[in-house]
Short mmCIF file of C-alpha atoms in Angstrom, two decimals:
data_model
loop_
_atom_site.label_atom_id
_atom_site.label_comp_id
_atom_site.label_asym_id
_atom_site.label_seq_id
_atom_site.Cartn_x
_atom_site.Cartn_y
_atom_site.Cartn_z
CA MET A 1 88.67 53.63 82.04
CA HIS A 2 86.46 56.37 80.73
CA GLY A 3 88.20 59.30 79.11
CA ARG A 4 91.54 57.33 78.60
CA HIS A 5 91.29 57.93 74.72
CA ALA A 6 91.77 61.71 75.26
CA CYS A 7 95.00 61.34 77.15
CA PRO A 8 98.14 62.41 75.17
CA ARG A 9 100.36 59.61 74.39
CA SER A 10 104.21 59.73 73.73
CA THR A 11 105.20 59.41 70.10
CA PRO A 12 108.12 57.35 68.81
CA THR A 13 109.98 60.87 68.14
CA GLY A 14 109.65 62.31 71.54
CA PRO A 15 107.41 62.89 74.49
CA ALA A 16 103.65 63.72 74.24
CA THR A 17 102.71 67.11 73.10
CA VAL A 18 99.73 68.83 74.35
CA ALA A 19 97.58 70.52 71.67
CA THR A 20 96.12 73.65 72.50
CA ALA A 21 92.42 73.68 71.62
CA GLN A 22 91.14 76.94 70.08
CA THR A 23 87.43 78.01 70.34
CA PRO A 24 85.84 78.51 67.05
CA SER A 25 85.44 82.19 67.79
CA ALA A 26 89.16 82.60 68.59
CA ALA A 27 90.17 80.68 65.43
CA HIS A 28 88.22 83.06 63.18
CA GLY A 29 88.85 86.22 65.17
CA ARG A 30 85.09 87.25 65.61
CA ALA A 31 82.34 86.45 67.91
CA LYS A 32 80.50 83.03 67.62
CA HIS A 33 77.25 84.47 66.28
CA ALA A 34 78.63 87.21 64.08
CA ARG A 35 77.39 87.76 60.56
CA ARG A 36 78.44 85.29 58.17
CA GLY A 37 80.52 86.30 55.01
CA ARG A 38 79.13 87.48 51.73
CA THR A 39 79.48 84.05 50.14
CA THR A 40 77.55 82.30 52.76
CA GLY A 41 74.64 84.98 52.68
CA ARG A 42 74.69 84.78 48.83
CA LEU A 43 74.50 80.89 48.92
CA ARG A 44 71.56 81.10 51.37
CA ARG A 45 69.64 83.52 49.22
CA ARG A 46 70.39 81.24 46.13
CA ILE A 47 68.90 78.27 48.03
CA LEU A 48 65.87 80.55 48.92
CA VAL A 49 65.39 81.48 45.40
CA TYR A 50 65.07 77.90 44.41
CA ARG A 51 62.88 76.77 47.25
CA ALA A 52 60.61 79.73 48.35
CA ILE A 53 59.82 81.72 45.20
CA ASP A 54 56.62 81.48 43.45
CA PHE A 55 55.74 82.61 39.86
CA LEU A 56 52.39 84.10 39.34
CA SER A 57 51.35 85.14 35.83
CA THR A 58 48.71 87.80 35.38
CA ARG A 59 47.35 89.66 32.27
CA ILE A 60 47.56 93.61 32.42
CA PRO A 61 44.31 95.09 31.23
CA GLY A 62 44.37 97.60 28.55
CA PRO A 63 42.30 99.01 25.76
CA SER A 64 44.55 98.37 23.00
CA GLY A 65 44.73 94.63 23.55
CA THR A 66 48.50 94.42 23.18
CA GLY A 67 48.68 91.07 25.09
CA GLU A 68 50.91 92.83 27.78
CA GLU A 69 51.52 90.34 30.68
CA CYS A 70 53.41 90.25 33.90
CA LEU A 71 55.17 87.62 35.87
CA LEU A 72 55.29 88.16 39.46
CA LEU A 73 57.99 86.68 41.58
CA VAL A 74 56.42 86.15 45.12
CA HIS A 75 58.31 85.29 48.37
CA VAL A 76 56.03 84.80 51.38
CA ARG A 77 53.20 86.91 50.06
CA GLN A 78 55.58 89.75 49.04
CA VAL A 79 56.53 90.62 45.48
CA VAL A 80 60.24 90.54 45.02
CA GLY A 81 60.45 90.89 41.27
CA GLN A 82 58.38 91.45 38.07
CA VAL A 83 58.82 90.70 34.49
CA HIS A 84 56.76 92.64 32.06
CA TYR A 85 56.35 90.95 28.76
CA ARG A 86 54.14 90.84 25.47
CA ILE A 87 53.53 87.89 23.41
CA CYS A 88 51.99 87.12 19.88
CA THR A 89 51.40 83.50 19.17
CA ASP A 90 50.62 84.26 15.48
CA CYS A 91 54.12 85.63 14.99
CA ALA A 92 55.61 83.31 17.62
CA ARG A 93 57.48 86.11 19.35
CA GLY A 94 57.78 87.42 22.83
CA VAL A 95 59.11 90.77 23.96
CA ILE A 96 60.36 91.50 27.44
CA THR A 97 59.70 95.10 28.10
CA ALA A 98 60.72 95.34 31.95
CA LEU A 99 62.47 93.35 34.45
CA THR A 100 62.74 94.39 38.16
CA ILE A 101 64.20 92.23 40.93
CA ASP A 102 64.53 93.29 44.58
CA GLU A 103 68.13 94.51 45.46
CA ARG A 104 68.56 91.63 47.94
CA PHE A 105 68.03 88.99 45.25
CA HIS A 106 70.52 90.36 42.85
CA SER A 107 73.31 87.79 41.97
CA THR A 108 71.24 84.80 43.23
CA GLY A 109 70.06 83.45 39.98
CA LEU A 110 66.50 84.63 40.29
CA GLY A 111 66.54 86.67 36.87
CA THR A 112 67.73 83.53 35.10
CA ARG A 113 65.13 81.40 36.68
CA ALA A 114 62.39 83.77 35.96
CA LEU A 115 63.35 84.14 32.24
CA SER A 116 63.66 80.17 32.05
CA HIS A 117 60.22 79.87 33.54
CA LEU A 118 58.86 82.22 30.66
CA ARG A 119 60.55 80.09 28.10
CA SER A 120 59.13 76.80 29.55
CA ARG A 121 55.70 78.41 29.99
CA HIS A 122 55.66 79.74 26.26
CA PRO A 123 57.51 77.07 24.23
CA GLY A 124 58.37 77.85 20.62
CA LEU A 125 58.45 81.69 20.90
CA ALA A 126 61.54 83.68 19.84
CA TRP A 127 62.17 86.04 22.77
CA ARG A 128 63.58 89.50 22.35
CA SER A 129 63.99 92.46 24.78
CA THR A 130 63.72 96.27 24.97
CA LEU A 131 65.98 96.62 27.98
CA HIS A 132 69.20 98.54 27.73
CA MET A 133 70.40 98.78 31.28
CA ARG A 134 73.69 97.24 32.24
CA THR A 135 72.24 94.79 34.92
CA THR A 136 69.70 93.48 32.55
CA ARG A 137 72.00 93.53 29.50
CA ASP A 138 74.29 91.05 31.11
CA LEU A 139 71.49 88.71 32.18
CA LEU A 140 69.90 88.78 28.60
CA ARG A 141 73.38 88.11 26.98
CA ARG A 142 73.80 85.14 29.29
CA MET A 143 70.29 83.86 28.32
CA ARG A 144 70.96 84.54 24.69
CA ILE A 145 67.99 86.97 24.35
CA PRO A 146 68.83 89.70 21.66
CA THR A 147 67.74 93.29 22.27
CA ILE A 148 65.74 95.37 19.82
CA ALA A 149 66.10 99.08 19.46
CA ILE A 150 62.40 100.02 18.92
CA ASP A 151 59.46 98.62 20.96
CA THR A 152 56.93 98.42 18.17
CA PRO A 153 53.99 96.07 18.90
CA CYS A 154 53.20 93.22 16.60
CA PRO A 155 50.78 93.88 13.87
CA HIS A 156 48.55 91.13 15.19
CA ALA A 157 48.41 92.62 18.62
CA VAL A 158 47.15 95.95 17.44
CA ARG A 159 43.42 95.88 17.06
CA PRO A 160 41.66 98.50 14.87
CA PRO A 161 39.34 100.72 16.84
CA THR A 162 35.73 99.60 16.32
CA ASP A 163 32.96 102.09 16.09
CA PRO A 164 30.16 101.11 18.57
CA SER A 165 27.56 103.29 16.89
CA PRO A 166 25.92 101.69 13.84
CA ASP A 167 25.86 103.63 10.66
CA SER A 168 22.46 104.81 9.57
CA GLY A 169 22.56 105.36 5.82
#
């Protein structure tokens, strides 16, 4: 008796009632393959951030030798964010000078993950920031990174200019 389990039975309170089955598209009021809601898309991007983002660190060349470095946030051979920072191991300080994240990765936790990566990569440094934009200010407040008003390089990072020509005297 195949299919007998699907037959409606009468209940003790009355005759059998037939439930009307709705298709998923009728239940939600949209097409079956319509775009998902904002929370589903945000959740997918958050999972993507924790699975497919690579962190690559590079040193920015410069004549002053300020120790400027950049952390690149890479997704499938495409840079989706950058964190520019300067460190001084003598003073045990780090200063975040710029933070940019692609708009599609906002509100996914990528900024938090990038700053946490910096902290784990350079343990023992006291981090500060020179950023005052609203989007980065909220992130820095959550990460407990204070902002400083003036971007002055560390005295250890500034090298005095050397004269390549010898003094004849």
